[in-house]
CSV table of C-alpha atoms in Angstrom, one decimal:
chain,number,residue,atom,x,y,z
A,1,MET,CA,66.8,-108.9,-123.8
A,2,GLU,CA,65.0,-107.1,-120.7
A,3,SER,CA,63.7,-108.6,-117.2
A,4,LYS,CA,61.6,-106.5,-114.6
A,5,ILE,CA,60.9,-108.0,-110.9
A,6,ASN,CA,58.5,-105.3,-109.4
A,7,PHE,CA,56.9,-105.1,-105.7
A,8,ARG,CA,53.9,-103.4,-106.6
A,9,ARG,CA,52.9,-100.1,-105.0
A,10,SER,CA,49.2,-102.0,-104.2
A,11,ILE,CA,51.8,-104.6,-102.1
A,12,THR,CA,53.2,-102.3,-100.4
A,13,TRP,CA,50.3,-100.0,-99.3
A,14,ILE,CA,48.9,-103.5,-97.8
A,15,LEU,CA,52.4,-104.1,-95.9
A,16,ILE,CA,52.4,-100.7,-94.8
A,17,VAL,CA,47.9,-101.2,-93.7
A,18,LEU,CA,49.1,-104.5,-91.9
A,19,MET,CA,52.5,-102.7,-90.2
A,20,ASN,CA,50.0,-100.3,-88.6
A,21,PHE,CA,47.7,-102.1,-87.6
A,22,THR,CA,50.4,-104.3,-85.9
A,23,LEU,CA,51.8,-100.8,-85.1
A,24,LEU,CA,48.1,-100.2,-83.2
A,25,TRP,CA,47.8,-103.6,-81.5
A,26,THR,CA,51.3,-103.5,-80.4
A,27,VAL,CA,50.0,-100.3,-78.1
A,28,LEU,CA,46.5,-101.7,-77.3
A,29,LEU,CA,48.2,-105.0,-75.5
A,30,ALA,CA,50.7,-102.7,-73.8
A,31,VAL,CA,47.8,-101.4,-72.0
A,32,PRO,CA,48.7,-103.4,-68.2
A,33,GLN,CA,45.7,-105.6,-67.1
A,34,THR,CA,45.9,-106.0,-63.4
A,35,ALA,CA,45.9,-101.8,-63.1
A,36,GLU,CA,42.4,-100.6,-62.0
A,37,ALA,CA,40.2,-97.1,-62.9
A,38,ALA,CA,40.8,-94.8,-59.6
A,39,GLY,CA,37.2,-93.7,-58.6
A,40,SER,CA,37.2,-90.2,-56.7
A,41,ASN,CA,36.1,-90.7,-53.1
A,42,GLY,CA,39.9,-92.1,-51.9
A,43,ILE,CA,42.3,-94.6,-51.9
A,44,ILE,CA,41.1,-97.9,-49.8
A,45,PHE,CA,43.3,-101.0,-48.6
A,46,ILE,CA,41.7,-104.3,-47.9
A,47,ASN,CA,43.8,-106.8,-46.3
A,48,PRO,CA,41.6,-110.4,-45.9
A,49,GLY,CA,43.7,-111.8,-42.7
A,50,HIS,CA,45.4,-114.9,-43.4
A,51,SER,CA,44.6,-114.8,-47.2
A,52,PRO,CA,45.8,-116.6,-49.4
A,53,SER,CA,47.0,-119.7,-48.0
A,54,ALA,CA,47.1,-123.2,-50.1
A,55,THR,CA,46.1,-124.8,-46.4
A,56,PRO,CA,43.6,-124.0,-43.9
A,57,SER,CA,45.5,-120.4,-42.1
A,58,GLY,CA,44.3,-118.6,-39.2
A,59,THR,CA,41.8,-120.0,-36.7
A,60,SER,CA,38.6,-122.1,-37.4
A,61,GLY,CA,35.6,-123.5,-35.7
A,62,VAL,CA,33.0,-126.2,-36.2
A,63,ASN,CA,29.6,-125.1,-37.8
A,64,ALA,CA,26.3,-126.5,-36.6
A,65,ASN,CA,26.5,-129.2,-39.2
A,66,GLY,CA,29.9,-130.4,-38.3
A,67,LYS,CA,32.1,-128.7,-40.8
A,68,LYS,CA,34.8,-126.8,-39.9
A,69,VAL,CA,35.4,-123.4,-41.1
A,70,THR,CA,38.5,-121.2,-41.9
A,71,GLU,CA,39.8,-118.0,-41.2
A,72,ASP,CA,41.0,-117.5,-44.3
A,73,TYR,CA,38.2,-118.6,-46.4
A,74,MET,CA,35.6,-116.0,-44.0
A,75,ASN,CA,37.8,-112.9,-44.2
A,76,GLU,CA,38.2,-113.2,-47.9
A,77,TRP,CA,34.3,-113.6,-48.3
A,78,THR,CA,33.9,-110.4,-46.0
A,79,ALA,CA,37.2,-108.8,-47.8
A,80,ILE,CA,35.5,-109.4,-51.2
A,81,LEU,CA,31.8,-108.3,-50.6
A,82,LEU,CA,33.4,-104.9,-48.7
A,83,GLY,CA,35.6,-104.4,-52.0
A,84,GLU,CA,32.3,-104.7,-54.4
A,85,LYS,CA,30.4,-102.0,-52.3
A,86,LEU,CA,33.3,-99.8,-52.2
A,87,ARG,CA,34.2,-99.4,-55.0
A,88,SER,CA,30.6,-99.0,-56.5
A,89,MET,CA,30.4,-95.9,-53.8
A,90,GLY,CA,33.1,-94.6,-56.0
A,91,TYR,CA,36.7,-95.6,-53.9
A,92,THR,CA,39.6,-96.9,-55.5
A,93,VAL,CA,40.0,-100.6,-54.2
A,94,TYR,CA,43.4,-102.8,-54.0
A,95,LEU,CA,43.5,-106.4,-52.2
A,96,THR,CA,46.6,-106.2,-50.1
A,97,ASN,CA,46.7,-109.6,-52.0
A,98,LYS,CA,45.2,-111.8,-54.0
A,99,THR,CA,42.3,-114.8,-52.8
A,100,THR,CA,41.4,-117.9,-53.4
A,101,LEU,CA,38.0,-116.8,-53.9
A,102,SER,CA,37.6,-115.7,-57.2
A,103,THR,CA,36.7,-111.6,-57.7
A,104,ASP,CA,38.3,-109.3,-60.2
A,105,LEU,CA,39.5,-107.5,-57.3
A,106,PRO,CA,42.6,-106.3,-58.4
A,107,ALA,CA,45.5,-107.4,-55.8
A,108,VAL,CA,48.5,-105.8,-55.0
A,109,LEU,CA,50.7,-108.6,-54.1
A,110,THR,CA,49.9,-111.3,-57.3
A,111,ASN,CA,52.5,-114.0,-56.8
A,112,ALA,CA,51.4,-118.0,-55.8
A,113,PRO,CA,50.9,-118.4,-52.4
A,114,ASN,CA,53.6,-119.9,-50.0
A,115,PRO,CA,51.7,-121.7,-46.9
A,116,LYS,CA,55.1,-122.0,-45.2
A,117,ASN,CA,55.3,-118.4,-45.1
A,118,ASP,CA,52.1,-117.3,-43.6
A,119,PHE,CA,53.7,-115.8,-41.0
A,120,LYS,CA,57.4,-115.9,-40.0
A,121,GLY,CA,58.5,-115.7,-43.8
A,122,THR,CA,59.7,-113.4,-46.2
A,123,GLN,CA,56.9,-113.8,-49.4
A,124,TYR,CA,53.8,-112.5,-47.3
A,125,GLN,CA,53.1,-111.7,-43.5
A,126,PHE,CA,50.1,-111.5,-42.5
A,127,CYS,CA,49.6,-111.5,-38.7
A,128,ASP,CA,53.2,-111.0,-37.4
A,129,SER,CA,54.7,-110.2,-34.2
A,130,GLY,CA,58.3,-108.1,-34.1
A,131,SER,CA,60.1,-106.5,-36.8
A,132,VAL,CA,59.4,-109.1,-38.8
A,133,LYS,CA,57.5,-108.1,-41.8
A,134,GLY,CA,57.7,-109.6,-44.8
A,135,GLU,CA,56.1,-107.9,-48.1
A,136,LEU,CA,52.4,-107.5,-47.0
A,137,VAL,CA,53.7,-103.5,-45.1
A,138,PRO,CA,56.4,-102.8,-48.3
A,139,ALA,CA,52.4,-103.4,-51.0
A,140,CYS,CA,51.0,-101.2,-48.3
A,141,ASN,CA,53.9,-98.0,-47.6
A,142,ASN,CA,55.0,-98.6,-51.3
A,143,PRO,CA,52.7,-100.5,-53.4
A,144,SER,CA,54.8,-99.5,-57.1
A,145,SER,CA,57.6,-101.7,-55.1
A,146,ILE,CA,56.0,-104.8,-55.5
A,147,ASN,CA,53.4,-104.0,-58.7
A,148,PRO,CA,54.6,-101.8,-60.8
A,149,ASN,CA,50.7,-101.0,-62.2
A,150,VAL,CA,49.4,-100.0,-58.6
A,151,THR,CA,50.5,-96.3,-59.0
A,152,VAL,CA,48.5,-95.1,-55.8
A,153,LYS,CA,48.8,-95.2,-52.7
A,154,PRO,CA,46.0,-96.2,-49.5
A,155,ASP,CA,44.1,-93.4,-47.2
A,156,LEU,CA,43.2,-96.0,-44.7
A,157,ILE,CA,43.7,-99.9,-44.9
A,158,ILE,CA,41.0,-102.4,-43.7
A,159,SER,CA,42.7,-105.5,-42.4
A,160,LEU,CA,39.8,-108.4,-41.4
A,161,HIS,CA,40.3,-111.0,-39.5
A,162,ARG,CA,37.6,-112.9,-36.9
A,163,ASP,CA,38.8,-114.1,-33.5
A,164,SER,CA,39.1,-116.9,-31.1
A,165,ASN,CA,39.3,-117.7,-27.4
A,166,THR,CA,39.9,-121.6,-24.9
A,167,ASN,CA,36.4,-119.9,-23.3
A,168,SER,CA,33.5,-120.8,-25.3
A,169,SER,CA,31.9,-118.3,-24.5
A,170,VAL,CA,33.4,-115.5,-25.4
A,171,ARG,CA,32.1,-113.1,-28.2
A,172,GLY,CA,32.0,-110.3,-30.3
A,173,ILE,CA,33.5,-107.9,-32.3
A,174,THR,CA,36.1,-105.9,-31.8
A,175,THR,CA,38.3,-102.9,-33.7
A,176,TYR,CA,41.9,-102.3,-33.2
A,177,TYR,CA,44.1,-99.5,-34.5
A,178,SER,CA,48.0,-98.7,-32.6
A,179,LYS,CA,49.6,-96.3,-31.4
A,180,TYR,CA,53.1,-97.1,-32.4
A,181,SER,CA,54.7,-93.9,-33.7
A,182,ALA,CA,57.9,-95.0,-35.7
A,183,GLU,CA,59.1,-95.9,-38.3
A,184,GLY,CA,57.8,-93.5,-40.6
A,185,ARG,CA,54.1,-93.4,-39.0
A,186,SER,CA,53.4,-90.0,-38.2
A,187,ALA,CA,50.8,-88.3,-34.9
A,188,GLU,CA,48.2,-87.8,-37.9
A,189,THR,CA,48.2,-91.1,-39.1
A,190,ILE,CA,47.8,-92.4,-35.3
A,191,ASN,CA,45.0,-89.7,-35.1
A,192,ARG,CA,43.6,-91.1,-38.1
A,193,SER,CA,43.6,-94.3,-37.2
A,194,ALA,CA,42.4,-93.4,-33.5
A,195,TYR,CA,38.9,-92.1,-35.6
A,196,MET,CA,38.1,-95.0,-37.7
A,197,ALA,CA,38.5,-96.9,-35.2
A,198,ASN,CA,35.9,-95.1,-33.4
A,199,VAL,CA,33.6,-94.7,-36.2
A,200,LEU,CA,33.6,-98.5,-37.4
A,201,SER,CA,32.9,-99.3,-33.5
A,202,SER,CA,29.8,-96.7,-33.2
A,203,GLN,CA,28.6,-98.3,-36.8
A,204,PHE,CA,28.4,-102.1,-34.6
A,205,SER,CA,26.5,-101.1,-31.9
A,206,SER,CA,24.7,-99.9,-34.0
A,207,GLY,CA,24.7,-102.3,-37.1
A,208,LEU,CA,25.3,-105.5,-35.9
A,209,SER,CA,23.1,-105.7,-32.4
A,210,GLY,CA,22.1,-108.3,-33.6
A,211,TYR,CA,24.6,-110.7,-35.2
A,212,PHE,CA,27.7,-109.9,-32.6
A,213,PRO,CA,27.9,-107.8,-28.6
A,214,ASN,CA,30.2,-104.7,-29.7
A,215,ARG,CA,34.0,-105.4,-28.0
A,216,GLY,CA,34.8,-101.9,-28.6
A,217,VAL,CA,38.6,-100.4,-29.9
A,218,SER,CA,41.4,-101.5,-28.4
A,219,THR,CA,45.1,-101.0,-29.4
A,220,THR,CA,47.8,-103.5,-30.0
A,221,GLU,CA,51.2,-103.5,-31.1
A,222,ILE,CA,51.7,-107.1,-32.4
A,223,ASN,CA,50.4,-106.9,-35.6
A,224,SER,CA,52.6,-105.3,-38.8
A,225,ILE,CA,49.6,-104.0,-40.7
A,226,LEU,CA,48.8,-102.2,-38.1
A,227,LYS,CA,52.5,-101.4,-36.5
A,228,TYR,CA,54.0,-100.5,-38.9
A,229,THR,CA,52.4,-99.0,-42.0
A,230,THR,CA,52.4,-95.6,-42.6
A,231,ALA,CA,48.8,-95.0,-43.8
A,232,PRO,CA,45.5,-94.4,-41.1
A,233,SER,CA,45.1,-98.8,-40.7
A,234,ILE,CA,42.4,-100.7,-38.3
A,235,LEU,CA,41.8,-104.4,-37.9
A,236,ILE,CA,38.4,-106.0,-37.1
A,237,GLU,CA,38.2,-108.8,-34.7
A,238,GLY,CA,34.8,-109.8,-37.1
A,239,GLY,CA,33.0,-112.2,-33.9
A,240,TYR,CA,34.9,-115.6,-32.4
A,241,MET,CA,34.9,-118.8,-34.5
A,242,SER,CA,35.0,-120.1,-30.5
A,243,ASN,CA,31.6,-119.9,-30.2
A,244,ALA,CA,29.0,-121.5,-31.4
A,245,THR,CA,26.2,-118.3,-31.6
A,246,ASP,CA,29.3,-115.9,-33.4
A,247,LEU,CA,30.2,-118.4,-35.6
A,248,ALA,CA,26.8,-119.3,-37.1
A,249,ASN,CA,26.2,-115.8,-37.4
A,250,MET,CA,29.2,-114.7,-39.4
A,251,GLN,CA,28.0,-117.3,-42.2
A,252,LYS,CA,25.3,-115.7,-42.7
A,253,GLN,CA,24.7,-113.7,-45.6
A,254,ALA,CA,22.2,-110.7,-44.0
A,255,CYS,CA,24.9,-110.6,-41.0
A,256,GLN,CA,28.1,-110.5,-44.1
A,257,ASN,CA,25.9,-107.1,-45.6
A,258,ALA,CA,25.4,-105.6,-42.1
A,259,LEU,CA,28.8,-106.2,-41.3
A,260,VAL,CA,29.4,-104.7,-44.8
A,261,ASN,CA,27.4,-101.8,-44.8
A,262,CYS,CA,28.9,-100.5,-40.8
A,263,ILE,CA,32.4,-100.7,-42.3
A,264,ALA,CA,31.0,-98.6,-45.6
A,265,ASN,CA,29.3,-96.2,-43.4
A,266,ALA,CA,33.1,-95.8,-41.8
A,267,VAL,CA,34.4,-95.1,-44.4
A,268,ASN,CA,32.3,-92.2,-46.1
A,269,GLN,CA,32.8,-90.5,-42.6
A,270,PHE,CA,36.4,-91.0,-43.0
A,271,SER,CA,36.3,-89.4,-46.4
A,272,GLU,CA,34.1,-87.2,-46.0
A,273,LYS,CA,36.1,-85.6,-42.7
A,274,TYR,CA,39.5,-86.2,-43.7
A,275,GLN,CA,38.6,-84.7,-47.7
A,276,LEU,CA,40.0,-87.8,-49.1
A,277,LYS,CA,38.4,-86.3,-52.7
A,278,ASP,CA,40.8,-85.8,-55.0
A,279,SER,CA,41.1,-82.0,-56.1
A,280,GLU,CA,45.0,-82.3,-57.8
A,281,ALA,CA,45.4,-82.1,-61.2
A,282,PRO,CA,47.1,-85.0,-63.1
A,283,GLU,CA,51.1,-84.5,-63.9
A,284,ILE,CA,52.6,-84.5,-67.5
A,285,GLY,CA,55.3,-84.7,-68.7
A,286,SER,CA,56.3,-84.2,-72.9
A,287,ILE,CA,54.9,-85.6,-76.2
A,288,SER,CA,56.6,-87.3,-78.8
A,289,ILE,CA,56.8,-88.6,-82.2
A,290,ASP,CA,57.1,-91.9,-84.1
A,291,ASN,CA,56.9,-93.1,-87.4
A,292,GLY,CA,58.8,-95.9,-87.7
A,293,SER,CA,61.6,-94.2,-89.7
A,294,ASP,CA,65.2,-94.5,-89.3
A,295,ILE,CA,65.7,-90.7,-89.8
A,296,ALA,CA,66.6,-89.0,-86.6
A,297,TYR,CA,63.9,-85.9,-85.8
A,298,ASN,CA,61.6,-84.2,-83.0
A,299,SER,CA,59.6,-82.4,-85.3
A,300,THR,CA,59.2,-83.9,-88.6
A,301,VAL,CA,57.3,-86.7,-90.1
A,302,TYR,CA,57.7,-88.1,-93.1
A,303,LYS,CA,55.2,-90.4,-93.3
A,304,ASN,CA,51.0,-89.1,-92.7
A,305,ASN,CA,50.1,-92.0,-90.0
A,306,PHE,CA,52.9,-92.0,-86.8
A,307,THR,CA,52.9,-92.5,-82.6
A,308,VAL,CA,51.9,-89.9,-80.7
A,309,ARG,CA,53.1,-90.4,-77.0
A,310,LEU,CA,52.6,-88.0,-73.8
A,311,SER,CA,55.5,-89.6,-71.6
A,312,GLY,CA,55.5,-88.6,-67.4
A,313,VAL,CA,51.5,-89.4,-66.5
A,314,LYS,CA,51.1,-89.2,-63.1
A,315,ASP,CA,48.0,-88.8,-60.9
A,316,ASN,CA,46.7,-89.8,-57.1
A,317,VAL,CA,44.4,-90.8,-58.0
A,318,GLY,CA,44.6,-92.3,-61.2
A,319,VAL,CA,44.5,-91.3,-64.7
A,320,LYS,CA,40.9,-91.5,-66.9
A,321,TYR,CA,42.6,-90.6,-70.1
A,322,VAL,CA,44.5,-88.9,-72.5
A,323,GLU,CA,43.4,-87.2,-75.6
A,324,PHE,CA,45.4,-85.9,-78.3
A,325,ASN,CA,43.9,-82.9,-80.7
A,326,ILE,CA,45.9,-82.4,-83.8
A,327,TRP,CA,45.3,-80.0,-85.9
A,328,ARG,CA,46.0,-78.6,-89.3
A,329,LEU,CA,48.0,-75.1,-89.3
A,330,ASP,CA,45.5,-73.6,-92.1
A,331,GLY,CA,42.5,-74.8,-90.3
A,332,LYS,CA,41.0,-77.7,-92.5
A,333,LYS,CA,41.4,-79.6,-90.8
A,334,HIS,CA,41.2,-81.6,-86.8
A,335,TRP,CA,41.5,-85.2,-85.4
A,336,THR,CA,41.3,-85.6,-82.1
A,337,TYR,CA,42.1,-89.3,-80.5
A,338,ARG,CA,42.0,-90.5,-77.0
A,339,ALA,CA,44.9,-92.4,-76.3
A,340,VAL,CA,46.0,-96.3,-74.4
A,341,GLN,CA,47.9,-96.8,-71.3
A,342,GLU,CA,51.2,-98.4,-72.4
A,343,ASN,CA,52.9,-98.0,-69.1
A,344,PRO,CA,52.0,-96.8,-66.2
A,345,THR,CA,53.5,-93.4,-66.9
A,346,THR,CA,53.3,-93.3,-70.7
A,347,TRP,CA,50.3,-92.8,-72.7
A,348,ALA,CA,50.3,-93.9,-76.4
A,349,GLN,CA,48.1,-93.3,-79.8
A,350,TRP,CA,48.8,-94.5,-83.2
A,351,CYS,CA,47.3,-91.7,-85.4
A,352,TYR,CA,46.6,-90.2,-88.8
A,353,VAL,CA,46.8,-87.2,-91.2
A,354,ASP,CA,46.2,-86.0,-94.6
A,355,GLY,CA,49.1,-85.0,-95.6
A,356,PRO,CA,52.5,-82.4,-96.0
A,357,GLY,CA,51.6,-79.8,-94.0
A,358,GLN,CA,52.5,-78.6,-90.5
A,359,TYR,CA,49.6,-79.3,-88.0
A,360,ASN,CA,49.9,-78.9,-84.0
A,361,ILE,CA,49.3,-81.4,-81.4
A,362,ASP,CA,48.3,-80.9,-77.7
A,363,ALA,CA,47.4,-83.5,-75.3
A,364,ILE,CA,46.0,-83.1,-72.0
A,365,ALA,CA,45.0,-86.1,-69.0
A,366,VAL,CA,42.0,-86.3,-67.4
A,367,ASP,CA,41.7,-88.2,-63.3
A,368,TYR,CA,39.1,-89.6,-62.2
A,369,ASN,CA,37.9,-86.9,-60.3
A,370,GLY,CA,37.2,-84.7,-63.6
A,371,ASN,CA,40.8,-82.8,-62.5
A,372,GLU,CA,42.4,-81.6,-66.0
A,373,SER,CA,46.1,-81.3,-66.6
A,374,GLU,CA,48.2,-78.5,-67.7
A,375,ARG,CA,47.4,-78.3,-71.2
A,376,ILE,CA,50.6,-78.3,-73.8
A,377,TYR,CA,51.2,-78.9,-77.1
A,378,LYS,CA,54.4,-79.7,-79.8
A,379,THR,CA,54.2,-78.4,-83.6
A,380,ILE,CA,55.2,-81.1,-86.7
A,381,SER,CA,56.1,-80.6,-89.7
A,382,MET,CA,54.8,-83.2,-91.8
A,383,VAL,CA,57.2,-83.4,-95.3
A,384,GLU,CA,57.3,-85.3,-98.8
A,385,ASP,CA,60.5,-87.6,-98.4
A,386,THR,CA,63.2,-87.0,-101.1
A,387,THR,CA,66.1,-89.1,-99.3
A,388,ALA,CA,66.8,-92.0,-101.7
A,389,PRO,CA,67.1,-95.0,-100.8
A,390,ALA,CA,70.8,-97.1,-100.4
A,391,VAL,CA,71.2,-100.1,-101.8
A,392,GLY,CA,74.2,-102.7,-101.0
A,393,ALA,CA,75.4,-105.1,-103.7
A,394,VAL,CA,74.1,-107.4,-106.3
A,395,GLU,CA,74.7,-110.6,-106.1
A,396,PHE,CA,73.5,-113.5,-109.0
A,397,GLU,CA,72.7,-117.5,-107.7
A,398,SER,CA,73.2,-120.2,-110.6
A,399,SER,CA,72.2,-124.2,-109.5
A,400,GLY,CA,72.2,-123.3,-106.2
A,401,GLN,CA,75.4,-121.3,-106.6
A,402,TYR,CA,76.4,-117.5,-106.3
A,403,VAL,CA,78.6,-117.1,-109.9
A,404,THR,CA,79.8,-114.2,-111.6
A,405,GLU,CA,79.4,-115.9,-114.4
A,406,THR,CA,76.3,-117.9,-115.4
A,407,TYR,CA,76.1,-120.3,-118.5
A,408,GLN,CA,72.5,-120.3,-118.3
A,409,THR,CA,69.1,-118.4,-119.5
A,410,GLN,CA,67.8,-117.8,-116.2
A,411,PHE,CA,69.3,-117.0,-112.5
A,412,THR,CA,67.8,-114.9,-109.7
A,413,ALA,CA,69.8,-111.5,-109.0
A,414,ARG,CA,69.8,-110.0,-105.4
A,415,VAL,CA,70.4,-106.8,-103.8
A,416,TRP,CA,71.1,-106.7,-100.3
A,417,ASN,CA,70.5,-103.7,-97.6
A,418,VAL,CA,67.7,-102.2,-99.5
A,419,LYS,CA,67.3,-99.2,-96.8
A,420,ASP,CA,65.0,-96.3,-96.7
A,421,ALA,CA,64.9,-93.7,-94.3
A,422,VAL,CA,60.9,-93.7,-94.1
A,423,GLY,CA,60.8,-96.6,-95.2
A,424,GLU,CA,58.3,-96.7,-97.8
A,425,LEU,CA,60.0,-98.5,-100.9
A,426,ASP,CA,57.5,-98.7,-104.0
A,427,ARG,CA,59.2,-101.1,-105.8
A,428,VAL,CA,63.5,-103.4,-107.0
A,429,GLN,CA,63.7,-103.1,-110.2
A,430,PHE,CA,66.6,-105.5,-112.0
A,431,THR,CA,67.9,-104.1,-115.5
A,432,VAL,CA,69.3,-106.5,-117.5
A,433,LYS,CA,70.6,-105.5,-121.1
A,434,ASP,CA,73.5,-107.1,-123.7
A,435,GLU,CA,76.9,-105.6,-125.2
A,436,SER,CA,74.2,-104.5,-127.6
A,437,GLY,CA,72.4,-102.1,-124.6
């Protein structure tokens, strides 16, 4: 009597396809979802002052309809409008922190707000005095230490606030920067901050004259985002919420648009003066291959489907895409693949070639300014698998028990520890013979 249990080739190929499909989606789903596509003109961080907060934060005012208007809400509104405007102009834009208002602008600080720590706590520090800086300054000085998906640093930081005074007749818009030169703030940072503040004030004089009187430029040493950030930074006090006219104006969409246009024009002047447009090519590391087998290899592949990875990919503006080219050395075929981002410095793509032979793989990274990295190469060989599978012990089961003898004509046979270096088993076959053969 002879009985055969076959795992048919068709089932094997279905499993292979499913495994490859799963691998592809694993790579696709590994793309960081909060990473922002970088623009070409510069990197701008926008701080919506006193935001986010589960309770009203900052100053406030009561409008003509008797409704309370809070500073954090006004700052978020302007920050989102400004971020969208700058992004449309080709800038890379991040909010320093998430907002209570809905936006698709990415934020460096993404954890939930803690209203008890708006000013003096360790979670958030939006407008402090002294040396307590919380997370806001690290989010600006070294964003990736707070959020690994943010691999760029700002060229300019804009902090948005509203003002208040016990004298309700005080009005106007004021621009601030800091002359503080300790803790890594260079003279160049201070000079650039002063330049931006003065350009911005000039814009306000011409562009906001119908809404706010311009109170000019002042310096301050009490705000952490001005005093401790190593990038150029300015702070805008966009009108007095304690003044009825200023409060009414700042709630008008036309005023918000005019304010945003003034800031955007000043950012353009800043970008042109300091040549923020990126001209440096991306950095890249090395190419590696993964075909899911157990074989230790560096340049040999035992499957015609595999994953190519490019590691060490970095750019100060942001990588737009990574491209892999695979060439048969006999010149018969060529494949081009666009990779997906697997983590902040690694891009990967599942690839398919048509059989045994030698192949050249080259990789290149391109940033959002069109700057191309060096092109690096790797040669691989795809060979037929000649290594036999390994098997362990055979066991029999009869009546639910493992046995060495059975008095039944039906039983289950199992073979354990079936392994193949390539992992493409065609079948496992049992042959049962009596003593006569």
